[in-house]
GROMACS .gro file of C-alpha atoms in nm:
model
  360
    1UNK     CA    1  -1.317   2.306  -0.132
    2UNK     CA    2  -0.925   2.360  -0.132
    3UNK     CA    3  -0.780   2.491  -0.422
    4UNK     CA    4  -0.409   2.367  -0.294
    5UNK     CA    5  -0.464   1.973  -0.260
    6UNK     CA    6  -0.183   1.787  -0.353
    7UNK     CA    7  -0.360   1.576  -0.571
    8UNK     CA    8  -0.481   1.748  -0.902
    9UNK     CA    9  -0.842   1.815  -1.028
   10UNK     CA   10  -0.986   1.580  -1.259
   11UNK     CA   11  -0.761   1.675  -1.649
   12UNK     CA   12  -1.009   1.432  -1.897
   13UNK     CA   13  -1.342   1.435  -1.684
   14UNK     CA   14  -1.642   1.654  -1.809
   15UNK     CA   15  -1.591   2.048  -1.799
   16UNK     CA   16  -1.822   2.064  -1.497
   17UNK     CA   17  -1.643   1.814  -1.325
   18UNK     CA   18  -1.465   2.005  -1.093
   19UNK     CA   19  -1.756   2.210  -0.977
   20UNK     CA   20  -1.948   1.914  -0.915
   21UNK     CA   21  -1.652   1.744  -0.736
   22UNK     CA   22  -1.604   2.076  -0.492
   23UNK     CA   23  -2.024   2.093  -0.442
   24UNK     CA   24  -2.018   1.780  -0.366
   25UNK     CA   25  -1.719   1.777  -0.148
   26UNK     CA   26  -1.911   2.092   0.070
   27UNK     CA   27  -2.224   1.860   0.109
   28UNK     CA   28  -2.033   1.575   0.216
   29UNK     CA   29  -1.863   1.822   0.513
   30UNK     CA   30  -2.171   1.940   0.608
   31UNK     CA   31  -2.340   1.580   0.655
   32UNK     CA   32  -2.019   1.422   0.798
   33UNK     CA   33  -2.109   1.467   1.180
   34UNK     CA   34  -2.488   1.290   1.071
   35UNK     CA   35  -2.317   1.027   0.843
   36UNK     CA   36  -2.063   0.924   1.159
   37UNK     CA   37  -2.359   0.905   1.375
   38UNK     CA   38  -2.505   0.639   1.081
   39UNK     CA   39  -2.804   0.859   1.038
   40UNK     CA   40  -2.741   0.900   0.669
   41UNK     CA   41  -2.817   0.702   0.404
   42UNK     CA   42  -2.480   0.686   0.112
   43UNK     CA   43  -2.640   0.560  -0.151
   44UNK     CA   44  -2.796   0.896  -0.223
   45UNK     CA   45  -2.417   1.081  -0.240
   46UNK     CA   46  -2.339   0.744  -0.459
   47UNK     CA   47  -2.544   0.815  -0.755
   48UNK     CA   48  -2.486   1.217  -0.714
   49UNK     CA   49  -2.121   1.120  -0.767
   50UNK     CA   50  -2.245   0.882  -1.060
   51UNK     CA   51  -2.399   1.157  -1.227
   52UNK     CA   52  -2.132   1.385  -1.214
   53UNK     CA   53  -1.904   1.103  -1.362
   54UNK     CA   54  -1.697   1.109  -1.096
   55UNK     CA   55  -1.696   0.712  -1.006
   56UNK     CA   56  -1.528   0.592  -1.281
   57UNK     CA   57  -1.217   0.804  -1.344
   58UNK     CA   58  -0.913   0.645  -1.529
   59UNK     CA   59  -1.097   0.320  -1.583
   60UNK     CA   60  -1.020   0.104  -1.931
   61UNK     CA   61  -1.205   0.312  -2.182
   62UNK     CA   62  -1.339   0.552  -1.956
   63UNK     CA   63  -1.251   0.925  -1.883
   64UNK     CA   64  -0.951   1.094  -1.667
   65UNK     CA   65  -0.699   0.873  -1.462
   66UNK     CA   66  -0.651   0.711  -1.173
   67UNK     CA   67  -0.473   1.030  -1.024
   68UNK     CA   68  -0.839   1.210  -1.099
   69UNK     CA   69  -0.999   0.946  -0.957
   70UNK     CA   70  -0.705   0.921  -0.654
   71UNK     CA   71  -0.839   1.346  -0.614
   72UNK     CA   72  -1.203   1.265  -0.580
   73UNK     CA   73  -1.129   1.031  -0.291
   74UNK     CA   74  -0.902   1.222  -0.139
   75UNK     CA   75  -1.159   1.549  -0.100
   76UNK     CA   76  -1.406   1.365   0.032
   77UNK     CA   77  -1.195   1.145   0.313
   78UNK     CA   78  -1.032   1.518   0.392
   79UNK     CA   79  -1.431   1.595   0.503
   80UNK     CA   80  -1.563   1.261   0.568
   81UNK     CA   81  -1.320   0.932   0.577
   82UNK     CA   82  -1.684   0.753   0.591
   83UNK     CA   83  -1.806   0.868   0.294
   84UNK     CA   84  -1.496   0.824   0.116
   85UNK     CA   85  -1.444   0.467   0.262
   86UNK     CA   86  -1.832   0.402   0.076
   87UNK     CA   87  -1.638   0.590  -0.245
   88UNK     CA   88  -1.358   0.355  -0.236
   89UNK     CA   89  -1.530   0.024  -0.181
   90UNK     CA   90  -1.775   0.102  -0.495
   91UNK     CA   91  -1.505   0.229  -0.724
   92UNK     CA   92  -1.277  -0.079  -0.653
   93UNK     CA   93  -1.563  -0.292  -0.721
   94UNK     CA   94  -1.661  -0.139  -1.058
   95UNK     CA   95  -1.274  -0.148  -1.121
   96UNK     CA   96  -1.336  -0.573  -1.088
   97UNK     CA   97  -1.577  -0.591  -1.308
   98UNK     CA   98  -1.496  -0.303  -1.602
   99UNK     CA   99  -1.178  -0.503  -1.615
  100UNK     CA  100  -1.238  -0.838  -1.580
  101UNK     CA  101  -1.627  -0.853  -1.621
  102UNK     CA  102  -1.798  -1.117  -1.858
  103UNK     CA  103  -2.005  -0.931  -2.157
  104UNK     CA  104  -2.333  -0.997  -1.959
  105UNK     CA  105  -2.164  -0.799  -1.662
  106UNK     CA  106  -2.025  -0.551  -1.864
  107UNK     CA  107  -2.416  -0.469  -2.029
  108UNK     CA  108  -2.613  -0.482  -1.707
  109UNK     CA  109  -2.364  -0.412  -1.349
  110UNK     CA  110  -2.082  -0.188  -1.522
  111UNK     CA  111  -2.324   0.106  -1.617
  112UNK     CA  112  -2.528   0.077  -1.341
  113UNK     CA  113  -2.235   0.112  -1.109
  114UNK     CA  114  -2.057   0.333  -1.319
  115UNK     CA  115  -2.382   0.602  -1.250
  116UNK     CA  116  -2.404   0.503  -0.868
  117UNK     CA  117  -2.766   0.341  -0.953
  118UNK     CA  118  -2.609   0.024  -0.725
  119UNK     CA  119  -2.388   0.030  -0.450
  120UNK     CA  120  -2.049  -0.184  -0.508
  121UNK     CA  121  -1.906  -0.378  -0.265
  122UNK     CA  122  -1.547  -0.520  -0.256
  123UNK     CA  123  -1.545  -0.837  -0.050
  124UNK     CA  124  -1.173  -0.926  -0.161
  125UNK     CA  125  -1.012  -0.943   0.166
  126UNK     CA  126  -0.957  -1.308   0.220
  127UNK     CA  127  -0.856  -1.349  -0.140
  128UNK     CA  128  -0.536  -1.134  -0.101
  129UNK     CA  129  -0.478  -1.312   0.220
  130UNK     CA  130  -0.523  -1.689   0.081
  131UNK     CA  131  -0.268  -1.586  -0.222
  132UNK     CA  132  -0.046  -1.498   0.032
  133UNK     CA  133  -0.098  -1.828   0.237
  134UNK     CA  134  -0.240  -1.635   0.529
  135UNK     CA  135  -0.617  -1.795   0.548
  136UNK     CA  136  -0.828  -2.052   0.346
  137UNK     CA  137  -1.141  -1.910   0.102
  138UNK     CA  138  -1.445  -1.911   0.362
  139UNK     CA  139  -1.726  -1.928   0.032
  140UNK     CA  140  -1.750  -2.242  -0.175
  141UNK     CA  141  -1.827  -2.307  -0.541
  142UNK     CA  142  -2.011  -2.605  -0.633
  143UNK     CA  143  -2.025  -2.663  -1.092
  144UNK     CA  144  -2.374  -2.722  -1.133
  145UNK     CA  145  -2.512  -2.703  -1.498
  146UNK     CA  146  -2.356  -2.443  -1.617
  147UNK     CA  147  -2.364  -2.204  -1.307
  148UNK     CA  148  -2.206  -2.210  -0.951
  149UNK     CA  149  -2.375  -2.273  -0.609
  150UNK     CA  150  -2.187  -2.053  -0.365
  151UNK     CA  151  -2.226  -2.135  -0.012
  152UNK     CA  152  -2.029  -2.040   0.315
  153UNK     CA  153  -1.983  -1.665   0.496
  154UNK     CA  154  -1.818  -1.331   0.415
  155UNK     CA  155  -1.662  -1.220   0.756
  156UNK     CA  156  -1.672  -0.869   0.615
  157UNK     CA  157  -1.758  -0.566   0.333
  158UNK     CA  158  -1.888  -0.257   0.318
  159UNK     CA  159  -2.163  -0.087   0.085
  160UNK     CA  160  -2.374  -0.370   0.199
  161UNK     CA  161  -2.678  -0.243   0.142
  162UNK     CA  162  -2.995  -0.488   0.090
  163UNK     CA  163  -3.138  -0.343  -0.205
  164UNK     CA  164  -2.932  -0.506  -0.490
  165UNK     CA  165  -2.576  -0.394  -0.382
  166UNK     CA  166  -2.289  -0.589  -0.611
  167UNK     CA  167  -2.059  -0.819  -0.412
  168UNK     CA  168  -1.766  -0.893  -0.575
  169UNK     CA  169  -1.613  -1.202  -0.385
  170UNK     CA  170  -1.382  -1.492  -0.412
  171UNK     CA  171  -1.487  -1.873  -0.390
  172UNK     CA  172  -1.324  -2.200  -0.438
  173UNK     CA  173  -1.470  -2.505  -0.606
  174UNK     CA  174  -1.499  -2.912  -0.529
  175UNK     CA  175  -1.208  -2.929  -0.768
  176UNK     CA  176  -0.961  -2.678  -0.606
  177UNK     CA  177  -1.015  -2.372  -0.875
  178UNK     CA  178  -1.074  -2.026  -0.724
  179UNK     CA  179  -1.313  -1.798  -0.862
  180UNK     CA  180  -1.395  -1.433  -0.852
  181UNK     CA  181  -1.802  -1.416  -0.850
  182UNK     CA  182  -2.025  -1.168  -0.853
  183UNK     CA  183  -2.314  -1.165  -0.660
  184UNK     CA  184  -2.605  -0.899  -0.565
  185UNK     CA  185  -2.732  -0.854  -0.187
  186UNK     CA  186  -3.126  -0.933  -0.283
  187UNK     CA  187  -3.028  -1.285  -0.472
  188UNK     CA  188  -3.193  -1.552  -0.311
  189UNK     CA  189  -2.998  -1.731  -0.050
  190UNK     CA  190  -2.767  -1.396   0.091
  191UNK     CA  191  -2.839  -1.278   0.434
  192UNK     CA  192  -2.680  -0.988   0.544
  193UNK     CA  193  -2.646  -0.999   0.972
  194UNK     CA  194  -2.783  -0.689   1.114
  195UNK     CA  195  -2.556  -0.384   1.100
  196UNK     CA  196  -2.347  -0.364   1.448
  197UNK     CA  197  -2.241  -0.042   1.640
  198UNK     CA  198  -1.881   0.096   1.508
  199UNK     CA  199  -1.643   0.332   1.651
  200UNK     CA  200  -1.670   0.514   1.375
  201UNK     CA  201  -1.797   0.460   1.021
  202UNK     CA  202  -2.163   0.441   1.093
  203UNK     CA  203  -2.308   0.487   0.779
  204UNK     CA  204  -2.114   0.238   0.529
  205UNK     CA  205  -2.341  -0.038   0.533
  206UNK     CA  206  -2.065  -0.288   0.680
  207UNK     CA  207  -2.131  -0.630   0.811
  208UNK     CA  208  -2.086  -0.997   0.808
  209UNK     CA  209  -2.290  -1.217   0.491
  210UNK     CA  210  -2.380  -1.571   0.483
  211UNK     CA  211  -2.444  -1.737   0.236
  212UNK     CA  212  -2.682  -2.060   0.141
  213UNK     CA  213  -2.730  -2.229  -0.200
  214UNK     CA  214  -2.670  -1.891  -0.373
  215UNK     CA  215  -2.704  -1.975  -0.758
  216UNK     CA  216  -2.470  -1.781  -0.992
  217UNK     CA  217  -2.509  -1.757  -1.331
  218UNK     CA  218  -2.158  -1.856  -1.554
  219UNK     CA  219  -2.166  -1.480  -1.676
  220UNK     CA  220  -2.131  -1.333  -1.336
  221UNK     CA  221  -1.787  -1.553  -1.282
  222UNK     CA  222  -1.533  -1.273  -1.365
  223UNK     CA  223  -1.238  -1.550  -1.394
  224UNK     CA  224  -1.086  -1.854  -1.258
  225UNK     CA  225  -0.735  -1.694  -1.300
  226UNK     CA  226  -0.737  -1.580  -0.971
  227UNK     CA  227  -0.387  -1.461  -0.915
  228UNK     CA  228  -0.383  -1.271  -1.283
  229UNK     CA  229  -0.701  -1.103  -1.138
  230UNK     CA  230  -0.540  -1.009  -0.796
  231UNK     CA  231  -0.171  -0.844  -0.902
  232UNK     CA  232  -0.402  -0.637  -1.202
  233UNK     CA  233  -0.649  -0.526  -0.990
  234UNK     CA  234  -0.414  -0.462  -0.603
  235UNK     CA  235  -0.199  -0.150  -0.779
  236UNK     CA  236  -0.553   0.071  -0.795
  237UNK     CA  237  -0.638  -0.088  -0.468
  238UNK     CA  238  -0.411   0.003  -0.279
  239UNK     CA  239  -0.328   0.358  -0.431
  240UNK     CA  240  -0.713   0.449  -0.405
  241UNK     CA  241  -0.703   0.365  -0.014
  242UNK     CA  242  -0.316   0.531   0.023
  243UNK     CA  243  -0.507   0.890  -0.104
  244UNK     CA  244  -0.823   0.778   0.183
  245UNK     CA  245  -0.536   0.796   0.442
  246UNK     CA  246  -0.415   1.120   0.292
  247UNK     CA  247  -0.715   1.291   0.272
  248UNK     CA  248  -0.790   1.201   0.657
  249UNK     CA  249  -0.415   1.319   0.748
  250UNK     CA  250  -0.453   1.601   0.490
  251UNK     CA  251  -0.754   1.731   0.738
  252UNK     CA  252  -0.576   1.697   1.066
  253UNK     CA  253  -0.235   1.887   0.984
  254UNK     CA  254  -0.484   2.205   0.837
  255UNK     CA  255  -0.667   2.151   1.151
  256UNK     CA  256  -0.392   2.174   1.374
  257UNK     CA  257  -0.160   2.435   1.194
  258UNK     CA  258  -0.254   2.768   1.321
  259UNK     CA  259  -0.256   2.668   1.659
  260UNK     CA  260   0.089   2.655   1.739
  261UNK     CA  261   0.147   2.948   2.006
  262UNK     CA  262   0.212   3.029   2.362
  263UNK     CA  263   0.241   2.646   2.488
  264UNK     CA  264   0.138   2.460   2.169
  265UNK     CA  265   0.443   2.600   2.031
  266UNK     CA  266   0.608   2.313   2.160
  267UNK     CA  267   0.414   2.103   1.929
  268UNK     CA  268   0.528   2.319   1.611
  269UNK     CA  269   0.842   2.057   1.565
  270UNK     CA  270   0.580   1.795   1.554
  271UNK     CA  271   0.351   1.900   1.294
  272UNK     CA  272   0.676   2.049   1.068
  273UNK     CA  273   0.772   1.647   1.085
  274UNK     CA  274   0.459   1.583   0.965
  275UNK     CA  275   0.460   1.820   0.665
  276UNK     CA  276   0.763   1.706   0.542
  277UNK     CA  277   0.634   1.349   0.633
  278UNK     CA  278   0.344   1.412   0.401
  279UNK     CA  279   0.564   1.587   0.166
  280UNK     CA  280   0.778   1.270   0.062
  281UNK     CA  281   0.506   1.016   0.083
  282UNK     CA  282   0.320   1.288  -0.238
  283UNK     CA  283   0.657   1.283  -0.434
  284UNK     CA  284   0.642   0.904  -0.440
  285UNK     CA  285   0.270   0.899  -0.447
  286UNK     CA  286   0.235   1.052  -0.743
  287UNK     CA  287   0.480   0.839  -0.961
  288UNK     CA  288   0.348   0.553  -0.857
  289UNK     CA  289  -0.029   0.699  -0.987
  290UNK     CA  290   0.118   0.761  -1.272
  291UNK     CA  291   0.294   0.402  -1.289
  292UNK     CA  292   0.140   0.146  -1.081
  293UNK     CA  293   0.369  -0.188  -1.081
  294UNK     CA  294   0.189  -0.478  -0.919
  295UNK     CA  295   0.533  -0.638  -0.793
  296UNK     CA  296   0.621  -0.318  -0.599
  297UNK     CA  297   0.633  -0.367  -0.286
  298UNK     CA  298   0.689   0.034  -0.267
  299UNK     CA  299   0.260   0.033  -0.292
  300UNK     CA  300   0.258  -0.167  -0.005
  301UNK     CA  301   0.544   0.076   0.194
  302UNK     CA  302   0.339   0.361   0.060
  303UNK     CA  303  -0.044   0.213   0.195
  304UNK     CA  304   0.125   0.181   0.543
  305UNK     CA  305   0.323   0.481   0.588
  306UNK     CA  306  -0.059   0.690   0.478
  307UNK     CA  307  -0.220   0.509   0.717
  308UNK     CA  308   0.074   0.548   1.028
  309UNK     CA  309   0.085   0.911   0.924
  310UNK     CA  310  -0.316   0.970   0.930
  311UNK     CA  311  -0.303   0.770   1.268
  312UNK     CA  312  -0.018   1.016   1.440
  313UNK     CA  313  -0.164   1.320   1.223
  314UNK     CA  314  -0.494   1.294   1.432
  315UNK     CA  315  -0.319   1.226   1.728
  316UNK     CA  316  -0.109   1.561   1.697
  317UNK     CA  317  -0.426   1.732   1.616
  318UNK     CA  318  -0.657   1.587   1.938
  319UNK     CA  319  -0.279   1.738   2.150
  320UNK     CA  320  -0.316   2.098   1.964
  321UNK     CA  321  -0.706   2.091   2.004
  322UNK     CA  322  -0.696   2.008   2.377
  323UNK     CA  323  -1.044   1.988   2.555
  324UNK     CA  324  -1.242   2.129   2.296
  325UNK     CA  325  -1.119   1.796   2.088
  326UNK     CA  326  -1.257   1.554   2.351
  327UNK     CA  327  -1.626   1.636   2.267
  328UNK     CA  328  -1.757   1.320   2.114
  329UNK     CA  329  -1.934   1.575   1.852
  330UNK     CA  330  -1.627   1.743   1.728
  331UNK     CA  331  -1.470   1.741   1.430
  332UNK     CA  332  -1.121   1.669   1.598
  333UNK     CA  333  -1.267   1.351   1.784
  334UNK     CA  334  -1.465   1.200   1.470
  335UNK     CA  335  -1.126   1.230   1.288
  336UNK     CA  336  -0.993   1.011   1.577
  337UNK     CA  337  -1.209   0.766   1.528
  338UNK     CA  338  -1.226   0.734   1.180
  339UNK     CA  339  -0.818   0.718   1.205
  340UNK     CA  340  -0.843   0.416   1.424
  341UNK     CA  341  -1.010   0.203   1.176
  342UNK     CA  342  -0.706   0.243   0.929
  343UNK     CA  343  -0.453   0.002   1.118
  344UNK     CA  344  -0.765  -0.284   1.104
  345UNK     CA  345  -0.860  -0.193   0.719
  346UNK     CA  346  -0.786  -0.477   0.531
  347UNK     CA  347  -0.470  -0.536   0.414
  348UNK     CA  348  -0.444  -0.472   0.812
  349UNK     CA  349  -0.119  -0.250   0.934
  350UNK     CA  350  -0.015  -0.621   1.073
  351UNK     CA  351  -0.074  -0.812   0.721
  352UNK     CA  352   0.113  -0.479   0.557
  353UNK     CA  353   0.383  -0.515   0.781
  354UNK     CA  354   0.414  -0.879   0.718
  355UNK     CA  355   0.436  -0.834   0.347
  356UNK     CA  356   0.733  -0.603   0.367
  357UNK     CA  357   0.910  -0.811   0.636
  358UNK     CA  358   0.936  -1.074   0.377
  359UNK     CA  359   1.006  -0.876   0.072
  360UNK     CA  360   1.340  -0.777   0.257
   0.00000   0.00000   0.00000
């Protein structure tokens, strides 16, 4: 593992934490080709993670920050954006429910997420877009002695694994109130469609869910305060996918670097733009790690410009490369496809863009 990322080792985590992080980091590389092809299960590096206690870094009452946590996510995507993308979607869905979770969740889902024993799944997307007017809820809540009958379809998540996975989702009742449930993957009633063929990405377990006459019990409602719930929980959100795009942009500008001679030297203007590029974006990065506001719209600024710069630091680095790049089983060309799921990640590049156009 790099000892010069420009995110910093885990400070409060367990002594052995960084040993485990950097093992774990080297197994991750050396799967990544296998894990794009989605021949690998994730679960498995899931609960490794869990034991080393690196899933739930800087959450209330738990060890480390969110910068340690931020570091862990970042190593990985710099080896594997696909098994970071898995790392992200659990830890934002434990971050749901160790905040906002009911006593029931916080006995039973918490630890078992916390140790990577169950997969979490973040299926938030159309609740940041309906607070911002952009879509309607597509699941429904019906009251029904004391417990909610959810019913309608999840257009997408990752981490959707059919062996008990936690879905963390929003739904809105008869009566107009919108609810953030949680729901597992073998309850009655969930059908997961079959797993399609993705550019890249192969192994996260992503696909559409519908659901019929799933019953929810009243302690695995998280809240009915639904736009408390979304500006608490958006800051680590977005920061946690901002150091994803690093990582991935981390790996294609140490890719590309030494390769600036003889003709590629007419690149070398390029990648110095992106070093100093990635420079600013870490100078802002880290304050805001260190001070997440959920009314700045400098986290929103911050996701896109990761993403834009992962997107042209993988273009830079398929230019450099050349032929060798084009191989569907290099590194350079999984690092292009992984990049070109960024812009569609949701909060898209358009629904980013959108945001900051009326923030102005």
């Amino acid at each position: 593992m790099r000892t010069d990322t420009l995110l910093s080792p885990p400070t409060d985590a367990p002594a052995d934490a960084p040993t485990d992080l950097a093992r774990l980091v080297d197994e991750a590389a050396a799967r990544a080709a296998a894990v794009d092809r989605g021949e690998l299960d994730l679960r498995p590096t899931l609960r490794e993670l869990g034991a080393a206690g690196l899933l739930d870094l800087g959450l209330p009452g738990g060890p480390g920050s969110l910068a340690d946590q931020a570091t862990v996510v970042h190593e990985l995507a710099r080896v594997c954006t696909a098994t970071a993308f898995s790392v992200w979607a659990h830890r934002t869905a434990l971050d749901y429910l160790a905040r906002w979770g009911s006593e029931e969740i916080q006995r039973t889902l918490v630890p078992a997420l916390v140790a990577g024993e169950r997969p979490g799944a973040t299926a938030m997307a159309t609740a940041f877009q309906a607070a911002l007017g952009l879509r309607e809820l597509t699941v429904t809540a019906r009251e029904l002695d004391g417990r909610v009958v959810l019913d309608g379809t999840i257009p997408w998540a990752s981490n959707l694994f059919t062996d008990g996975a936690v879905v963390v989702l929003p739904a809105r009742t008869e009566a107009g109130r919108n609810l953030v449930v949680a729901i597992t993957t073998d309850q009655a009633g969930v059908r997961l469609r079959p797993y399609p063929e993705l550019l890249a990405l192969g192994s996260t377990a992503s696909t559409t869910v519908t659901l019929e006459g799933v019953e929810v019990a009243v302690g695995r409602v998280l809240t009915d305060r639904f736009l408390d719930f979304l500006a608490d929980v958006r800051p680590s959100f977005l920061l946690l996918q901002t150091a994803l795009c690093l990582g991935l942009a981390d790996a294609s500008i140490a890719a590309s670097g030494p390769r600036h001679e003889g003709t590629l030297s007419t690149f070398r203007a390029d990648h110095d733009s992106l070093l100093a590029r990635r420079a600013d974006l870490d100078a802002v990065y880290r304050r805001r790690l260190d001070a997440p506001d959920p009314a700045d719209d400098e986290l929103v600024r911050l996701r896109l410009e990761a993403s834009e710069l992962a997107v042209e630091a993988t273009r830079h680095e398929a230019a450099v490369t050349g032929g060798a790049g084009y191989l569907a089983a290099s590194a350079t060309a999984r690092r292009l496809r992984e990049a070109a799921f960024l812009p569609i990640q949701s909060p898209t590049e358009a629904q980013l863009r959108w945001e900051l156009s009326r923030s102005r």
